[in-house]
């Protein structure tokens, strides 16, 4: 058991970004089943604003990750430590790739992209075939992100409930009562 915690910025960004992933995913899927109209358009604008906020928050997250003193690793079996490392790398890659591919898909389709009303004009020419491919890739990456995040969350709960090694407590917003 360890009593060292991640710093406040790391913990805040972890949970804020996790919330934005889940909200963007839920809104993205919900919007697909909505009838065409203003509400559906507004949902896409919200989806894109949340996804772009996430992408912007990845800048302080990665900078902080690079400069913050790393926590001492929690002792665990080498295969488990390797699985955790690979999962974290996969999550970081998806956290960057998923919103970037979504943004490219939207721009290349000629959609109006904005960050909560701030217009972000496209630097690209419209290409509907390429946009369609990027949309498909965005959807697949979205499902991959949720699958990996689900596995990651299940592993964190397993550490907490079964191994009781303090891994989850290091990332919680506040320390659970003893
Ligand atoms: C982590 C952040 C994001 C997640 C989890 C996510 C997830 C999703 C999901 C699940 C869908 C529905 C896919 C389908 O069933 O066809 C979707 C659609 C879409 N997303 Fe994202 N997305 C994210 C970020 C973004 C960003 C930043 C943009 C653009 C600025 C974007 C643009 C779009 C567009 C244009 C669609 C509609 C595609 C279509 O009509 O088929 N997404 N997204
Ligand atoms: C979409 C949701 C989530 C994403 C994208 C995500 C992403 C990440 C990433 C990239 C890391 C690695 C941090 C680093 O070492 O730099 C991490 C660590 C961690 N996450 Fe998540 N996470 C999500 C949800 C959750 C949930 C729901 C839980 C708990 C049930 C959780 C618990 C943890 C814990 C305990 C760590 C620290 C692991 C360690 O110290 O080795 N995460 N998360």
mmCIF file of C-alpha atoms and ligand atoms in Angstrom:
data_model
loop_
_atom_site.group_PDB
_atom_site.id
_atom_site.type_symbol
_atom_site.label_atom_id
_atom_site.label_comp_id
_atom_site.label_asym_id
_atom_site.label_seq_id
_atom_site.Cartn_x
_atom_site.Cartn_y
_atom_site.Cartn_z
ATOM 1 C CA UNK A 1 0.000 0.000 0.000
ATOM 2 C CA UNK A 2 1.301 3.473 -0.868
ATOM 3 C CA UNK A 3 0.145 6.796 0.530
ATOM 4 C CA UNK A 4 1.574 8.981 -2.250
ATOM 5 C CA UNK A 5 -0.957 10.655 -4.516
ATOM 6 C CA UNK A 6 -0.743 12.195 -7.988
ATOM 7 C CA UNK A 7 -0.531 16.006 -7.847
ATOM 8 C CA UNK A 8 -3.737 18.058 -7.961
ATOM 9 C CA UNK A 9 -3.294 19.071 -11.609
ATOM 10 C CA UNK A 10 -2.782 15.453 -12.751
ATOM 11 C CA UNK A 11 -5.836 14.251 -10.799
ATOM 12 C CA UNK A 12 -8.051 17.150 -11.940
ATOM 13 C CA UNK A 13 -7.099 16.742 -15.603
ATOM 14 C CA UNK A 14 -7.508 12.935 -15.436
ATOM 15 C CA UNK A 15 -11.114 13.173 -14.204
ATOM 16 C CA UNK A 16 -12.100 16.198 -16.288
ATOM 17 C CA UNK A 17 -10.803 14.559 -19.471
ATOM 18 C CA UNK A 18 -12.452 11.223 -18.549
ATOM 19 C CA UNK A 19 -15.761 13.098 -18.132
ATOM 20 C CA UNK A 20 -15.320 14.834 -21.489
ATOM 21 C CA UNK A 21 -14.598 11.492 -23.216
ATOM 22 C CA UNK A 22 -17.770 9.907 -21.827
ATOM 23 C CA UNK A 23 -19.911 12.996 -22.590
ATOM 24 C CA UNK A 24 -18.537 13.330 -26.162
ATOM 25 C CA UNK A 25 -19.125 9.622 -26.788
ATOM 26 C CA UNK A 26 -22.661 9.659 -25.399
ATOM 27 C CA UNK A 27 -23.621 12.813 -27.320
ATOM 28 C CA UNK A 28 -21.967 11.462 -30.517
ATOM 29 C CA UNK A 29 -24.041 8.260 -30.380
ATOM 30 C CA UNK A 30 -27.265 9.929 -29.218
ATOM 31 C CA UNK A 31 -27.050 12.460 -32.041
ATOM 32 C CA UNK A 32 -26.881 9.645 -34.607
ATOM 33 C CA UNK A 33 -30.411 8.522 -33.715
ATOM 34 C CA UNK A 34 -31.911 12.032 -33.601
ATOM 35 C CA UNK A 35 -34.099 13.225 -36.474
ATOM 36 C CA UNK A 36 -32.450 15.745 -38.802
ATOM 37 C CA UNK A 37 -33.036 19.343 -37.671
ATOM 38 C CA UNK A 38 -31.775 22.165 -35.477
ATOM 39 C CA UNK A 39 -31.518 20.041 -32.309
ATOM 40 C CA UNK A 40 -29.313 17.490 -34.115
ATOM 41 C CA UNK A 41 -27.106 20.291 -35.479
ATOM 42 C CA UNK A 42 -26.813 21.819 -31.991
ATOM 43 C CA UNK A 43 -25.854 18.414 -30.561
ATOM 44 C CA UNK A 44 -23.042 18.105 -33.101
ATOM 45 C CA UNK A 45 -21.819 21.621 -32.231
ATOM 46 C CA UNK A 46 -21.795 20.650 -28.529
ATOM 47 C CA UNK A 47 -20.070 17.328 -29.346
ATOM 48 C CA UNK A 48 -17.343 19.138 -31.276
ATOM 49 C CA UNK A 49 -16.898 21.825 -28.581
ATOM 50 C CA UNK A 50 -16.495 19.211 -25.836
ATOM 51 C CA UNK A 51 -14.111 17.140 -27.978
ATOM 52 C CA UNK A 52 -12.015 20.194 -28.848
ATOM 53 C CA UNK A 53 -11.909 21.270 -25.165
ATOM 54 C CA UNK A 54 -10.566 17.798 -24.402
ATOM 55 C CA UNK A 55 -7.897 18.188 -27.090
ATOM 56 C CA UNK A 56 -6.851 21.575 -25.656
ATOM 57 C CA UNK A 57 -6.681 20.120 -22.119
ATOM 58 C CA UNK A 58 -4.288 17.460 -23.413
ATOM 59 C CA UNK A 59 -1.632 20.196 -23.802
ATOM 60 C CA UNK A 60 -1.303 20.976 -20.043
ATOM 61 C CA UNK A 61 -1.827 17.285 -19.295
ATOM 62 C CA UNK A 62 1.105 16.137 -21.407
ATOM 63 C CA UNK A 63 3.327 19.074 -20.352
ATOM 64 C CA UNK A 64 2.598 18.329 -16.694
ATOM 65 C CA UNK A 65 3.248 14.615 -17.305
ATOM 66 C CA UNK A 66 6.672 15.508 -18.720
ATOM 67 C CA UNK A 67 7.769 17.927 -15.966
ATOM 68 C CA UNK A 68 6.109 16.460 -12.818
ATOM 69 C CA UNK A 69 8.249 14.167 -10.662
ATOM 70 C CA UNK A 70 6.977 10.631 -11.396
ATOM 71 C CA UNK A 71 5.355 8.718 -8.535
ATOM 72 C CA UNK A 72 7.232 5.643 -7.306
ATOM 73 C CA UNK A 73 5.654 2.597 -9.038
ATOM 74 C CA UNK A 74 3.277 0.449 -6.963
ATOM 75 C CA UNK A 75 4.913 -3.005 -6.672
ATOM 76 C CA UNK A 76 3.078 -5.510 -8.891
ATOM 77 C CA UNK A 77 3.769 -8.552 -11.096
ATOM 78 C CA UNK A 78 5.789 -7.546 -14.225
ATOM 79 C CA UNK A 79 3.073 -8.685 -16.720
ATOM 80 C CA UNK A 80 0.503 -6.546 -14.873
ATOM 81 C CA UNK A 81 2.847 -3.523 -14.853
ATOM 82 C CA UNK A 82 3.452 -4.006 -18.595
ATOM 83 C CA UNK A 83 -0.294 -4.300 -19.310
ATOM 84 C CA UNK A 84 -0.929 -1.078 -17.356
ATOM 85 C CA UNK A 85 1.827 0.750 -19.239
ATOM 86 C CA UNK A 86 0.547 -0.398 -22.651
ATOM 87 C CA UNK A 87 -3.029 0.555 -21.711
ATOM 88 C CA UNK A 88 -1.912 4.043 -20.632
ATOM 89 C CA UNK A 89 0.057 4.537 -23.876
ATOM 90 C CA UNK A 90 -3.008 3.376 -25.863
ATOM 91 C CA UNK A 91 -5.261 5.773 -23.958
ATOM 92 C CA UNK A 92 -2.929 8.722 -24.532
ATOM 93 C CA UNK A 93 -2.707 7.916 -28.270
ATOM 94 C CA UNK A 94 -6.501 7.693 -28.549
ATOM 95 C CA UNK A 95 -6.986 10.891 -26.533
ATOM 96 C CA UNK A 96 -5.003 12.709 -29.236
ATOM 97 C CA UNK A 97 -5.999 10.759 -32.356
ATOM 98 C CA UNK A 98 -9.766 10.589 -31.753
ATOM 99 C CA UNK A 99 -10.451 14.352 -31.558
ATOM 100 C CA UNK A 100 -7.894 15.131 -34.302
ATOM 101 C CA UNK A 101 -9.541 12.654 -36.723
ATOM 102 C CA UNK A 102 -12.988 14.052 -35.756
ATOM 103 C CA UNK A 103 -11.787 17.592 -36.445
ATOM 104 C CA UNK A 104 -10.266 16.605 -39.808
ATOM 105 C CA UNK A 105 -13.465 14.718 -40.766
ATOM 106 C CA UNK A 106 -15.598 17.757 -39.968
ATOM 107 C CA UNK A 107 -13.333 20.248 -41.729
ATOM 108 C CA UNK A 108 -12.837 18.108 -44.850
ATOM 109 C CA UNK A 109 -16.600 17.536 -45.093
ATOM 110 C CA UNK A 110 -17.069 21.311 -45.094
ATOM 111 C CA UNK A 111 -18.923 21.410 -41.753
ATOM 112 C CA UNK A 112 -18.995 24.542 -39.615
ATOM 113 C CA UNK A 113 -16.599 23.824 -36.738
ATOM 114 C CA UNK A 114 -16.504 25.960 -33.615
ATOM 115 C CA UNK A 115 -15.419 25.963 -29.997
ATOM 116 C CA UNK A 116 -18.474 27.112 -28.028
ATOM 117 C CA UNK A 117 -19.302 29.699 -30.731
ATOM 118 C CA UNK A 118 -15.711 30.623 -31.642
ATOM 119 C CA UNK A 119 -15.489 29.771 -35.368
ATOM 120 C CA UNK A 120 -12.593 27.573 -36.517
ATOM 121 C CA UNK A 121 -12.523 27.843 -40.327
ATOM 122 C CA UNK A 122 -11.209 24.893 -42.310
ATOM 123 C CA UNK A 123 -7.746 25.142 -43.880
ATOM 124 C CA UNK A 124 -8.693 22.240 -46.218
ATOM 125 C CA UNK A 125 -10.634 21.851 -49.456
ATOM 126 C CA UNK A 126 -13.869 19.817 -49.225
ATOM 127 C CA UNK A 127 -13.443 16.130 -50.171
ATOM 128 C CA UNK A 128 -16.562 14.116 -49.323
ATOM 129 C CA UNK A 129 -15.009 10.668 -49.942
ATOM 130 C CA UNK A 130 -12.054 11.380 -47.675
ATOM 131 C CA UNK A 131 -14.392 12.932 -45.090
ATOM 132 C CA UNK A 132 -16.519 9.768 -45.135
ATOM 133 C CA UNK A 133 -13.433 7.579 -44.526
ATOM 134 C CA UNK A 134 -12.341 9.848 -41.669
ATOM 135 C CA UNK A 135 -15.846 9.721 -40.148
ATOM 136 C CA UNK A 136 -15.747 5.925 -40.230
ATOM 137 C CA UNK A 137 -12.277 5.964 -38.636
ATOM 138 C CA UNK A 138 -13.523 8.433 -35.989
ATOM 139 C CA UNK A 139 -16.397 6.111 -35.111
ATOM 140 C CA UNK A 140 -14.109 3.040 -34.820
ATOM 141 C CA UNK A 141 -11.598 4.997 -32.719
ATOM 142 C CA UNK A 142 -14.452 6.204 -30.484
ATOM 143 C CA UNK A 143 -15.542 2.610 -29.774
ATOM 144 C CA UNK A 144 -11.895 1.561 -29.244
ATOM 145 C CA UNK A 145 -11.468 4.394 -26.738
ATOM 146 C CA UNK A 146 -14.514 3.327 -24.724
ATOM 147 C CA UNK A 147 -13.428 -0.340 -24.776
ATOM 148 C CA UNK A 148 -9.910 0.495 -23.576
ATOM 149 C CA UNK A 149 -11.169 2.997 -20.987
ATOM 150 C CA UNK A 150 -13.622 0.347 -19.723
ATOM 151 C CA UNK A 151 -10.808 -2.184 -19.355
ATOM 152 C CA UNK A 152 -8.684 0.463 -17.630
ATOM 153 C CA UNK A 153 -11.482 1.357 -15.179
ATOM 154 C CA UNK A 154 -12.145 -2.351 -14.466
ATOM 155 C CA UNK A 155 -8.422 -2.857 -13.743
ATOM 156 C CA UNK A 156 -8.432 0.160 -11.378
ATOM 157 C CA UNK A 157 -11.425 -1.305 -9.489
ATOM 158 C CA UNK A 158 -9.721 -4.726 -9.363
ATOM 159 C CA UNK A 159 -6.618 -3.092 -7.827
ATOM 160 C CA UNK A 160 -8.817 -1.327 -5.285
ATOM 161 C CA UNK A 161 -11.173 -4.150 -4.302
ATOM 162 C CA UNK A 162 -9.075 -7.294 -4.767
ATOM 163 C CA UNK A 163 -5.399 -6.345 -4.596
ATOM 164 C CA UNK A 164 -6.004 -3.424 -2.189
ATOM 165 C CA UNK A 165 -2.663 -1.932 -3.274
ATOM 166 C CA UNK A 166 -3.609 1.760 -3.264
ATOM 167 C CA UNK A 167 -3.385 2.273 -7.069
ATOM 168 C CA UNK A 168 -6.874 3.800 -7.330
ATOM 169 C CA UNK A 169 -6.447 5.995 -4.218
ATOM 170 C CA UNK A 170 -3.460 7.704 -5.914
ATOM 171 C CA UNK A 171 -5.794 9.075 -8.595
ATOM 172 C CA UNK A 172 -8.947 9.808 -6.548
ATOM 173 C CA UNK A 173 -9.987 13.474 -6.074
ATOM 174 C CA UNK A 174 -9.855 13.011 -2.290
ATOM 175 C CA UNK A 175 -8.521 10.293 -0.049
ATOM 176 C CA UNK A 176 -11.175 7.657 0.851
ATOM 177 C CA UNK A 177 -11.898 7.263 4.582
ATOM 178 C CA UNK A 178 -9.677 4.547 6.139
HETATM 179 C C1 LIG B 1 -12.778 12.247 -27.314
HETATM 180 C C2 LIG B 1 -13.578 12.991 -28.017
HETATM 181 C C3 LIG B 1 -14.595 12.416 -28.973
HETATM 182 C C4 LIG B 1 -15.325 11.254 -28.889
HETATM 183 C C5 LIG B 1 -15.322 10.203 -27.769
HETATM 184 C C6 LIG B 1 -16.138 11.187 -30.082
HETATM 185 C C7 LIG B 1 -17.019 10.177 -30.396
HETATM 186 C C8 LIG B 1 -17.922 10.182 -31.436
HETATM 187 C C9 LIG B 1 -18.938 9.193 -31.682
HETATM 188 C C10 LIG B 1 -19.184 7.947 -30.819
HETATM 189 C C11 LIG B 1 -19.629 9.565 -32.792
HETATM 190 C C12 LIG B 1 -20.802 8.825 -33.439
HETATM 191 C C13 LIG B 1 -20.240 7.966 -34.528
HETATM 192 C C14 LIG B 1 -21.297 7.196 -35.285
HETATM 193 O O1 LIG B 1 -22.037 6.408 -34.660
HETATM 194 O O2 LIG B 1 -21.353 7.390 -36.529
HETATM 195 C C15 LIG B 1 -19.042 10.796 -33.274
HETATM 196 C C16 LIG B 1 -19.452 11.479 -34.386
HETATM 197 C C17 LIG B 1 -18.874 12.634 -34.836
HETATM 198 N N1 LIG B 1 -17.825 13.331 -34.269
HETATM 199 FE FE1 LIG B 1 -16.841 12.823 -32.587
HETATM 200 N N2 LIG B 1 -15.884 12.303 -30.856
HETATM 201 C C18 LIG B 1 -14.954 13.081 -30.213
HETATM 202 C C19 LIG B 1 -14.426 14.281 -30.631
HETATM 203 C C20 LIG B 1 -14.788 14.956 -31.792
HETATM 204 C C21 LIG B 1 -14.233 16.210 -32.248
HETATM 205 C C22 LIG B 1 -13.165 17.040 -31.512
HETATM 206 C C23 LIG B 1 -14.834 16.506 -33.443
HETATM 207 C C24 LIG B 1 -14.663 17.676 -34.350
HETATM 208 C C25 LIG B 1 -14.251 18.868 -33.996
HETATM 209 C C26 LIG B 1 -15.766 15.439 -33.719
HETATM 210 C C27 LIG B 1 -16.577 15.372 -34.833
HETATM 211 C C28 LIG B 1 -17.539 14.427 -35.058
HETATM 212 C C29 LIG B 1 -18.427 14.440 -36.208
HETATM 213 C C30 LIG B 1 -18.445 15.473 -37.334
HETATM 214 C C31 LIG B 1 -19.285 13.323 -36.058
HETATM 215 C C32 LIG B 1 -20.439 12.905 -36.980
HETATM 216 C C33 LIG B 1 -19.934 11.938 -37.977
HETATM 217 C C34 LIG B 1 -21.086 11.403 -38.800
HETATM 218 O O3 LIG B 1 -22.012 12.156 -39.102
HETATM 219 O O4 LIG B 1 -21.039 10.193 -39.109
HETATM 220 N N3 LIG B 1 -15.720 14.513 -32.700
HETATM 221 N N4 LIG B 1 -18.001 11.141 -32.444
HETATM 222 C C1 LIG B 2 -12.380 7.752 -20.485
HETATM 223 C C2 LIG B 2 -11.979 7.496 -19.269
HETATM 224 C C3 LIG B 2 -10.521 7.456 -18.832
HETATM 225 C C4 LIG B 2 -9.374 7.779 -19.497
HETATM 226 C C5 LIG B 2 -9.226 8.302 -20.926
HETATM 227 C C6 LIG B 2 -8.267 7.541 -18.590
HETATM 228 C C7 LIG B 2 -6.924 7.743 -18.908
HETATM 229 C C8 LIG B 2 -5.869 7.496 -18.070
HETATM 230 C C9 LIG B 2 -4.464 7.619 -18.408
HETATM 231 C C10 LIG B 2 -3.935 8.044 -19.797
HETATM 232 C C11 LIG B 2 -3.725 7.308 -17.318
HETATM 233 C C12 LIG B 2 -2.196 7.257 -17.217
HETATM 234 C C13 LIG B 2 -1.699 8.390 -16.365
HETATM 235 C C14 LIG B 2 -0.183 8.487 -16.434
HETATM 236 O O1 LIG B 2 0.503 7.584 -15.948
HETATM 237 O O2 LIG B 2 0.294 9.481 -17.015
HETATM 238 C C15 LIG B 2 -4.655 6.983 -16.264
HETATM 239 C C16 LIG B 2 -4.303 6.629 -14.972
HETATM 240 C C17 LIG B 2 -5.189 6.157 -14.034
HETATM 241 N N1 LIG B 2 -6.563 6.035 -14.176
HETATM 242 FE FE1 LIG B 2 -7.648 6.564 -15.771
HETATM 243 N N2 LIG B 2 -8.759 7.077 -17.398
HETATM 244 C C18 LIG B 2 -10.130 7.007 -17.508
HETATM 245 C C19 LIG B 2 -11.018 6.588 -16.555
HETATM 246 C C20 LIG B 2 -10.668 6.062 -15.340
HETATM 247 C C21 LIG B 2 -11.584 5.487 -14.372
HETATM 248 C C22 LIG B 2 -13.104 5.392 -14.572
HETATM 249 C C23 LIG B 2 -10.832 5.077 -13.298
HETATM 250 C C24 LIG B 2 -11.273 4.405 -12.022
HETATM 251 C C25 LIG B 2 -12.288 3.597 -11.907
HETATM 252 C C26 LIG B 2 -9.454 5.410 -13.593
HETATM 253 C C27 LIG B 2 -8.397 5.174 -12.755
HETATM 254 C C28 LIG B 2 -7.071 5.478 -13.015
HETATM 255 C C29 LIG B 2 -5.982 5.245 -12.082
HETATM 256 C C30 LIG B 2 -6.094 4.646 -10.689
HETATM 257 C C31 LIG B 2 -4.801 5.672 -12.730
HETATM 258 C C32 LIG B 2 -3.366 5.621 -12.164
HETATM 259 C C33 LIG B 2 -2.733 4.301 -12.515
HETATM 260 C C34 LIG B 2 -1.330 4.181 -11.952
HETATM 261 O O3 LIG B 2 -0.948 4.906 -11.038
HETATM 262 O O4 LIG B 2 -0.591 3.325 -12.498
HETATM 263 N N3 LIG B 2 -9.389 5.988 -14.837
HETATM 264 N N4 LIG B 2 -5.944 7.090 -16.742
#
